[in-house]
């Protein structure tokens, strides 16, 4: 079988160069074009010496973004550009029967009005906006696969924050346990999430030994993306209160998500046995009952992600043991009692999720961590390509983080 020929438009930002590294090592891929307006004419190894060992697998020179060769020779075009740029080439890609995987924001929202409201631009191709598939494989794998059966199309790679938040909440939303209002999301990101461009806010003296909140009050552009996906999963409108923070680290996102759950919440399904219990019964009961609820939710997550190779749902310290629950089958759910950390996923395409039920406040606390440049950007784009082209979903992607 011939290798898939790919081009990368915008390869010298942090996400773009990570994409080059991953694709150059992919056994089913041939990179036929790499572009950068800033470094046109240079080799990418000149710009990024860490890629020198991969030189034999890379084109000799960086092209400009408008170079037709980058589009003409490729089957799949990855775009890693600021918002407003990818939509300028999207129609040309689709009409040529090729696939575009956009790591930017141009195709994440489904209507031109929302795009205008949140990004301040008129969308150049609203008809393609409606047809693009949201590229979160754990939730939309079948849609991505069906797109691969068509002659051309667009996959909108999710944002980094939305990836961590949606994966942290998807099982609850799908099961009807996510409340329509009241979910609080506190997300913290490394500085690479702000991009490679020079700015005062990412200057060393500004970010070192510092953490700062920004886009406070639900004004971050990722809010509509998160709410749209959660609402789609839930079958009703779900709103969140989302506050991102910039942290003094290079990579990683940690999202702590607070989900209110009370006696009016719907039943929690029991995946193994099919019986259902009202949350209120547990909330009014003892600590053992709370741990039983925690176990039920843990199993709900594991069942939802049972076919997701890059999702790691941790066991919890409070989850009911076999003796407490009256069945030996439950002894195997014990795992690390601590919440996941960003170092747990560094350099990998993993999303690691920890769950804890706070019985005192009737709140489920979900902690979701990703590497913002891999699962939050380049790795997820390659995962989407794998699904799109019919490759094993894990092909060319490392599930093993770097440590320390």
Short mmCIF file of C-alpha atoms in Angstrom, two decimals:
data_model
loop_
_atom_site.label_atom_id
_atom_site.label_comp_id
_atom_site.label_asym_id
_atom_site.label_seq_id
_atom_site.Cartn_x
_atom_site.Cartn_y
_atom_site.Cartn_z
CA UNK A 1 0.00 0.00 0.00
CA UNK A 2 1.32 3.47 -0.92
CA UNK A 3 2.08 5.88 1.85
CA UNK A 4 -0.24 8.81 2.47
CA UNK A 5 1.33 11.98 1.13
CA UNK A 6 0.92 14.93 3.50
CA UNK A 7 1.77 18.62 3.58
CA UNK A 8 1.98 20.86 6.63
CA UNK A 9 0.96 24.49 6.11
CA UNK A 10 2.42 26.56 8.94
CA UNK A 11 5.09 24.25 10.30
CA UNK A 12 7.19 26.54 12.45
CA UNK A 13 4.88 27.31 15.35
CA UNK A 14 5.04 25.04 18.39
CA UNK A 15 2.12 22.85 17.26
CA UNK A 16 3.36 22.82 13.67
CA UNK A 17 6.88 21.67 14.47
CA UNK A 18 5.51 18.99 16.81
CA UNK A 19 3.36 17.83 13.92
CA UNK A 20 6.45 17.60 11.70
CA UNK A 21 8.23 15.47 14.30
CA UNK A 22 5.32 13.04 14.73
CA UNK A 23 4.52 12.71 11.02
CA UNK A 24 8.17 12.20 10.06
CA UNK A 25 8.21 9.11 12.28
CA UNK A 26 4.83 7.78 11.09
CA UNK A 27 5.34 4.52 9.13
CA UNK A 28 2.47 5.21 6.70
CA UNK A 29 3.28 8.83 5.87
CA UNK A 30 5.44 10.65 3.35
CA UNK A 31 5.85 14.39 3.96
CA UNK A 32 5.85 16.11 0.57
CA UNK A 33 5.58 19.76 1.59
CA UNK A 34 6.25 21.99 4.60
CA UNK A 35 5.53 25.72 4.59
CA UNK A 36 6.57 28.74 6.61
CA UNK A 37 6.32 32.34 5.48
CA UNK A 38 8.84 33.35 8.15
CA UNK A 39 11.54 30.87 7.07
CA UNK A 40 10.78 30.29 3.39
CA UNK A 41 13.76 28.86 1.53
CA UNK A 42 15.51 27.46 4.59
CA UNK A 43 15.53 23.81 5.62
CA UNK A 44 13.45 23.07 8.68
CA UNK A 45 16.52 21.50 10.31
CA UNK A 46 18.21 24.91 10.18
CA UNK A 47 15.33 26.43 12.09
CA UNK A 48 14.86 23.48 14.46
CA UNK A 49 18.13 21.56 14.95
CA UNK A 50 16.37 18.88 17.01
CA UNK A 51 14.90 17.62 13.72
CA UNK A 52 18.32 16.97 12.12
CA UNK A 53 18.11 13.17 12.63
CA UNK A 54 14.90 13.20 10.57
CA UNK A 55 16.36 15.12 7.64
CA UNK A 56 16.14 12.19 5.24
CA UNK A 57 12.37 12.06 5.81
CA UNK A 58 11.73 15.77 5.28
CA UNK A 59 11.55 18.00 2.19
CA UNK A 60 14.79 19.93 1.58
CA UNK A 61 13.32 23.45 1.81
CA UNK A 62 10.46 25.27 3.48
CA UNK A 63 7.94 26.70 1.02
CA UNK A 64 5.78 29.80 1.45
CA UNK A 65 2.18 29.32 2.59
CA UNK A 66 0.84 30.11 -0.88
CA UNK A 67 3.00 27.54 -2.67
CA UNK A 68 0.76 25.38 -4.86
CA UNK A 69 3.20 22.46 -4.63
CA UNK A 70 2.30 21.96 -0.98
CA UNK A 71 -1.33 21.39 -1.93
CA UNK A 72 -0.95 19.70 -5.31
CA UNK A 73 1.28 16.82 -4.21
CA UNK A 74 -0.53 15.90 -0.98
CA UNK A 75 -3.48 13.67 -0.13
CA UNK A 76 -3.90 15.22 3.33
CA UNK A 77 -3.10 18.84 4.15
CA UNK A 78 -2.53 19.83 7.78
CA UNK A 79 -3.01 23.54 8.49
CA UNK A 80 -1.49 25.02 11.63
CA UNK A 81 -2.22 28.70 11.15
CA UNK A 82 -3.75 31.60 13.10
CA UNK A 83 -7.53 31.86 12.77
CA UNK A 84 -8.71 33.40 9.52
CA UNK A 85 -6.01 31.83 7.34
CA UNK A 86 -7.00 28.18 6.80
CA UNK A 87 -10.40 29.06 5.38
CA UNK A 88 -8.58 30.84 2.55
CA UNK A 89 -7.34 27.54 1.11
CA UNK A 90 -10.10 25.20 2.32
CA UNK A 91 -12.27 25.30 -0.80
CA UNK A 92 -9.30 24.60 -3.07
CA UNK A 93 -8.42 21.55 -0.95
CA UNK A 94 -11.95 20.12 -0.85
CA UNK A 95 -12.68 20.73 -4.53
CA UNK A 96 -9.48 18.86 -5.39
CA UNK A 97 -10.86 15.83 -3.51
CA UNK A 98 -8.30 16.11 -0.72
CA UNK A 99 -8.61 16.24 3.05
CA UNK A 100 -7.71 19.14 5.29
CA UNK A 101 -7.06 18.71 9.01
CA UNK A 102 -7.12 22.19 10.50
CA UNK A 103 -5.34 22.70 13.81
CA UNK A 104 -6.62 26.28 13.94
CA UNK A 105 -10.05 27.61 14.84
CA UNK A 106 -11.58 28.24 11.42
CA UNK A 107 -13.85 25.17 11.31
CA UNK A 108 -14.58 24.35 14.95
CA UNK A 109 -17.86 26.25 15.18
CA UNK A 110 -20.81 25.22 13.07
CA UNK A 111 -22.24 28.54 11.92
CA UNK A 112 -20.83 31.74 10.51
CA UNK A 113 -22.67 33.91 13.03
CA UNK A 114 -20.95 32.26 15.99
CA UNK A 115 -17.60 32.49 14.24
CA UNK A 116 -18.13 36.21 13.61
CA UNK A 117 -19.21 36.80 17.22
CA UNK A 118 -16.25 35.03 18.81
CA UNK A 119 -13.45 35.62 16.29
CA UNK A 120 -14.44 38.97 14.81
CA UNK A 121 -14.22 37.81 11.19
CA UNK A 122 -16.63 36.96 8.41
CA UNK A 123 -16.18 33.33 7.47
CA UNK A 124 -15.04 32.92 3.86
CA UNK A 125 -16.79 29.58 3.26
CA UNK A 126 -19.77 29.08 5.62
CA UNK A 127 -21.01 26.11 3.59
CA UNK A 128 -17.79 24.23 4.39
CA UNK A 129 -18.06 25.31 8.02
CA UNK A 130 -21.32 23.40 8.27
CA UNK A 131 -19.85 20.28 6.63
CA UNK A 132 -16.62 20.09 8.63
CA UNK A 133 -16.35 17.24 11.15
CA UNK A 134 -15.23 18.05 14.68
CA UNK A 135 -12.09 16.00 15.21
CA UNK A 136 -12.42 14.56 18.69
CA UNK A 137 -12.08 10.84 17.88
CA UNK A 138 -13.26 9.61 21.28
CA UNK A 139 -16.61 11.29 20.62
CA UNK A 140 -16.88 11.53 16.81
CA UNK A 141 -14.85 8.58 15.55
CA UNK A 142 -17.63 7.26 13.29
CA UNK A 143 -18.17 10.66 11.66
CA UNK A 144 -14.45 11.02 10.96
CA UNK A 145 -14.35 7.51 9.52
CA UNK A 146 -17.34 8.23 7.26
CA UNK A 147 -15.67 11.40 6.02
CA UNK A 148 -12.74 9.24 4.91
CA UNK A 149 -15.13 7.39 2.59
CA UNK A 150 -15.92 10.62 0.73
CA UNK A 151 -13.86 12.45 -1.85
CA UNK A 152 -12.39 15.22 0.26
CA UNK A 153 -13.45 17.07 3.38
CA UNK A 154 -12.37 18.97 6.48
CA UNK A 155 -11.61 17.80 9.99
CA UNK A 156 -11.60 20.57 12.59
CA UNK A 157 -8.99 19.67 15.19
CA UNK A 158 -10.30 20.72 18.63
CA UNK A 159 -8.68 23.41 20.71
CA UNK A 160 -6.37 22.39 23.54
CA UNK A 161 -8.62 23.53 26.39
CA UNK A 162 -11.75 22.01 24.79
CA UNK A 163 -9.97 18.67 24.40
CA UNK A 164 -9.22 18.43 28.10
CA UNK A 165 -12.64 19.71 29.18
CA UNK A 166 -14.87 17.79 26.77
CA UNK A 167 -13.05 14.51 27.42
CA UNK A 168 -13.41 15.17 31.14
CA UNK A 169 -17.17 15.66 30.86
CA UNK A 170 -18.30 13.59 27.84
CA UNK A 171 -19.43 10.47 29.78
CA UNK A 172 -21.54 12.63 32.11
CA UNK A 173 -23.04 14.61 29.25
CA UNK A 174 -23.90 11.52 27.21
CA UNK A 175 -25.54 9.82 30.23
CA UNK A 176 -27.58 12.88 31.20
CA UNK A 177 -25.64 13.49 34.42
CA UNK A 178 -24.13 16.82 33.36
CA UNK A 179 -26.34 19.62 34.71
CA UNK A 180 -27.46 22.28 32.26
CA UNK A 181 -25.91 24.99 34.42
CA UNK A 182 -23.46 25.23 37.29
CA UNK A 183 -20.41 23.37 35.93
CA UNK A 184 -17.23 25.25 36.82
CA UNK A 185 -14.05 24.65 34.82
CA UNK A 186 -10.66 25.85 36.06
CA UNK A 187 -7.98 25.17 33.43
CA UNK A 188 -4.26 25.82 33.66
CA UNK A 189 -1.95 25.81 30.63
CA UNK A 190 1.74 25.95 29.93
CA UNK A 191 3.14 28.93 28.04
CA UNK A 192 3.55 27.02 24.75
CA UNK A 193 -0.24 27.23 24.44
CA UNK A 194 0.14 30.96 23.79
CA UNK A 195 2.17 30.25 20.66
CA UNK A 196 5.71 30.98 19.53
CA UNK A 197 5.22 34.63 18.68
CA UNK A 198 6.88 37.25 20.85
CA UNK A 199 4.57 39.05 23.29
CA UNK A 200 4.83 40.79 26.63
CA UNK A 201 2.55 38.31 28.38
CA UNK A 202 4.87 35.40 27.51
CA UNK A 203 8.11 37.25 28.28
CA UNK A 204 10.22 35.28 30.77
CA UNK A 205 10.08 37.96 33.45
CA UNK A 206 6.29 38.10 33.17
CA UNK A 207 5.52 34.38 33.35
CA UNK A 208 8.31 32.95 35.50
CA UNK A 209 7.19 32.16 39.06
CA UNK A 210 3.73 33.40 38.16
CA UNK A 211 0.23 32.17 37.40
CA UNK A 212 -2.42 34.43 35.93
CA UNK A 213 -6.09 34.12 35.02
CA UNK A 214 -7.24 35.56 31.70
CA UNK A 215 -10.43 35.80 29.65
CA UNK A 216 -12.31 35.76 32.95
CA UNK A 217 -16.10 35.76 32.91
CA UNK A 218 -16.76 33.33 30.07
CA UNK A 219 -15.06 35.41 27.38
CA UNK A 220 -12.53 32.87 26.10
CA UNK A 221 -13.05 31.80 22.49
CA UNK A 222 -13.06 28.14 23.45
CA UNK A 223 -16.30 28.51 25.47
CA UNK A 224 -18.71 28.08 22.52
CA UNK A 225 -16.72 25.12 21.24
CA UNK A 226 -16.93 23.35 24.61
CA UNK A 227 -20.60 24.15 25.14
CA UNK A 228 -21.60 23.07 21.64
CA UNK A 229 -20.01 19.64 22.01
CA UNK A 230 -21.36 19.07 25.53
CA UNK A 231 -24.83 20.17 24.42
CA UNK A 232 -24.67 17.83 21.43
CA UNK A 233 -23.75 14.93 23.71
CA UNK A 234 -26.42 15.81 26.29
CA UNK A 235 -29.21 16.53 23.82
CA UNK A 236 -29.90 19.85 25.58
CA UNK A 237 -28.12 23.15 26.11
CA UNK A 238 -25.26 22.90 28.61
CA UNK A 239 -23.44 26.02 29.79
CA UNK A 240 -20.22 26.22 31.79
CA UNK A 241 -18.25 28.80 33.73
CA UNK A 242 -14.74 28.58 32.27
CA UNK A 243 -11.61 30.35 33.50
CA UNK A 244 -8.21 29.61 31.91
CA UNK A 245 -4.87 30.34 33.57
CA UNK A 246 -1.34 30.77 32.22
CA UNK A 247 1.25 28.89 34.29
CA UNK A 248 5.01 29.00 34.58
CA UNK A 249 5.62 25.74 32.69
CA UNK A 250 6.23 24.92 29.05
CA UNK A 251 3.75 22.14 28.25
CA UNK A 252 0.58 20.73 29.68
CA UNK A 253 -3.02 21.50 30.53
CA UNK A 254 -4.72 20.58 33.78
CA UNK A 255 -8.46 21.14 33.95
CA UNK A 256 -10.22 20.82 37.28
CA UNK A 257 -13.95 20.51 36.65
CA UNK A 258 -16.59 20.88 39.37
CA UNK A 259 -19.91 19.22 38.59
CA UNK A 260 -22.77 19.82 41.07
CA UNK A 261 -24.79 16.68 41.72
CA UNK A 262 -27.77 16.60 44.06
CA UNK A 263 -30.91 14.64 44.81
CA UNK A 264 -32.59 16.02 41.69
CA UNK A 265 -29.92 14.55 39.42
CA UNK A 266 -30.94 11.69 37.12
CA UNK A 267 -30.03 8.08 37.92
CA UNK A 268 -26.49 6.80 37.54
CA UNK A 269 -26.50 3.72 35.31
CA UNK A 270 -24.60 0.64 36.48
CA UNK A 271 -22.74 -0.56 33.34
CA UNK A 272 -22.23 -4.15 34.50
CA UNK A 273 -25.60 -4.98 35.97
CA UNK A 274 -27.99 -2.51 34.36
CA UNK A 275 -29.69 -1.48 37.62
CA UNK A 276 -30.15 2.21 38.41
CA UNK A 277 -30.04 4.12 41.69
CA UNK A 278 -31.03 7.70 42.39
CA UNK A 279 -28.11 9.90 43.39
CA UNK A 280 -30.19 11.28 46.23
CA UNK A 281 -30.16 7.89 47.95
CA UNK A 282 -26.37 8.04 48.16
CA UNK A 283 -26.14 11.72 49.02
CA UNK A 284 -28.32 11.21 52.08
CA UNK A 285 -26.41 8.11 53.14
CA UNK A 286 -23.03 7.39 54.75
CA UNK A 287 -19.47 7.65 53.43
CA UNK A 288 -19.78 4.10 52.13
CA UNK A 289 -22.72 5.19 50.01
CA UNK A 290 -20.67 8.10 48.67
CA UNK A 291 -17.89 5.73 47.68
CA UNK A 292 -20.46 3.52 45.97
CA UNK A 293 -21.58 6.53 43.94
CA UNK A 294 -17.97 7.29 43.09
CA UNK A 295 -17.53 3.72 41.93
CA UNK A 296 -20.62 3.96 39.70
CA UNK A 297 -19.32 7.10 38.04
CA UNK A 298 -15.86 5.59 37.61
CA UNK A 299 -17.38 2.59 35.85
CA UNK A 300 -19.48 4.92 33.70
CA UNK A 301 -16.28 6.61 32.50
CA UNK A 302 -14.46 3.35 31.91
CA UNK A 303 -17.37 1.96 29.95
CA UNK A 304 -17.61 5.13 27.82
CA UNK A 305 -13.89 5.05 27.02
CA UNK A 306 -13.42 1.28 26.74
CA UNK A 307 -12.47 1.57 23.05
CA UNK A 308 -10.42 4.76 23.43
CA UNK A 309 -6.71 3.86 23.42
CA UNK A 310 -5.53 7.31 24.53
CA UNK A 311 -7.83 7.79 27.52
CA UNK A 312 -6.58 6.63 30.90
CA UNK A 313 -9.22 6.77 33.65
CA UNK A 314 -7.62 6.43 37.05
CA UNK A 315 -9.09 4.43 39.90
CA UNK A 316 -9.93 6.39 43.03
CA UNK A 317 -9.03 6.04 46.67
CA UNK A 318 -12.69 6.15 47.75
CA UNK A 319 -14.11 3.73 45.18
CA UNK A 320 -15.94 0.84 46.78
CA UNK A 321 -13.88 -2.28 47.30
CA UNK A 322 -15.17 -5.75 46.64
CA UNK A 323 -15.88 -6.30 50.33
CA UNK A 324 -17.83 -3.04 50.64
CA UNK A 325 -19.83 -3.59 47.48
CA UNK A 326 -20.52 -7.25 48.03
CA UNK A 327 -18.82 -8.48 44.88
CA UNK A 328 -15.25 -9.56 44.23
CA UNK A 329 -15.44 -8.07 40.72
CA UNK A 330 -14.89 -4.60 42.15
CA UNK A 331 -11.52 -5.18 43.77
CA UNK A 332 -9.69 -4.43 40.53
CA UNK A 333 -10.78 -0.81 40.31
CA UNK A 334 -8.37 0.37 42.99
CA UNK A 335 -5.72 2.64 41.51
CA UNK A 336 -3.58 5.66 42.29
CA UNK A 337 -5.53 7.77 44.79
CA UNK A 338 -3.93 11.01 43.63
CA UNK A 339 -5.32 13.23 40.87
CA UNK A 340 -3.38 13.13 37.57
CA UNK A 341 -0.61 15.63 36.92
CA UNK A 342 0.63 17.26 33.72
CA UNK A 343 3.90 15.33 33.95
CA UNK A 344 1.86 12.12 33.72
CA UNK A 345 1.17 12.80 30.03
CA UNK A 346 4.18 14.86 28.89
CA UNK A 347 5.09 14.14 25.26
CA UNK A 348 2.28 11.61 24.81
CA UNK A 349 -1.13 11.58 23.15
CA UNK A 350 -2.79 10.55 26.40
CA UNK A 351 -5.60 12.22 28.27
CA UNK A 352 -5.55 11.06 31.88
CA UNK A 353 -8.68 11.57 33.97
CA UNK A 354 -9.16 11.37 37.73
CA UNK A 355 -12.50 11.41 39.56
CA UNK A 356 -13.40 12.27 43.13
CA UNK A 357 -16.82 12.75 44.70
CA UNK A 358 -17.03 15.40 47.42
CA UNK A 359 -19.96 14.14 49.49
CA UNK A 360 -19.90 17.20 51.75
CA UNK A 361 -20.83 19.55 48.89
CA UNK A 362 -22.41 16.96 46.56
CA UNK A 363 -19.86 17.82 43.89
CA UNK A 364 -18.08 15.53 41.47
CA UNK A 365 -14.52 16.76 40.88
CA UNK A 366 -13.00 15.71 37.55
CA UNK A 367 -9.31 16.34 36.86
CA UNK A 368 -8.28 16.00 33.20
CA UNK A 369 -4.70 16.41 31.97
CA UNK A 370 -3.19 16.49 28.48
CA UNK A 371 -0.02 17.64 26.74
CA UNK A 372 -1.36 20.71 24.95
CA UNK A 373 0.99 20.25 21.97
CA UNK A 374 0.27 16.54 21.48
CA UNK A 375 -3.26 15.46 22.48
CA UNK A 376 -4.20 19.14 22.46
CA UNK A 377 -2.88 19.75 18.93
CA UNK A 378 -0.43 17.75 16.77
CA UNK A 379 -0.97 14.26 18.20
CA UNK A 380 -4.73 14.57 17.96
CA UNK A 381 -4.40 15.77 14.36
CA UNK A 382 -2.43 12.61 13.52
CA UNK A 383 -4.97 10.51 15.42
CA UNK A 384 -7.66 12.08 13.22
CA UNK A 385 -5.65 11.27 10.11
CA UNK A 386 -5.32 7.66 11.24
CA UNK A 387 -9.09 7.32 11.66
CA UNK A 388 -9.75 9.18 8.40
CA UNK A 389 -7.39 7.00 6.36
CA UNK A 390 -8.28 3.69 8.00
CA UNK A 391 -4.98 3.19 9.85
CA UNK A 392 -4.84 1.82 13.39
CA UNK A 393 -5.78 4.75 15.61
CA UNK A 394 -2.52 4.53 17.56
CA UNK A 395 -0.21 4.38 14.51
CA UNK A 396 2.78 6.68 14.90
CA UNK A 397 1.62 8.00 18.29
CA UNK A 398 3.26 7.35 21.63
CA UNK A 399 1.06 6.37 24.58
CA UNK A 400 4.11 6.51 26.85
CA UNK A 401 4.92 9.89 28.43
CA UNK A 402 8.40 11.32 28.97
CA UNK A 403 9.60 11.19 32.58
CA UNK A 404 10.75 13.12 34.53
#
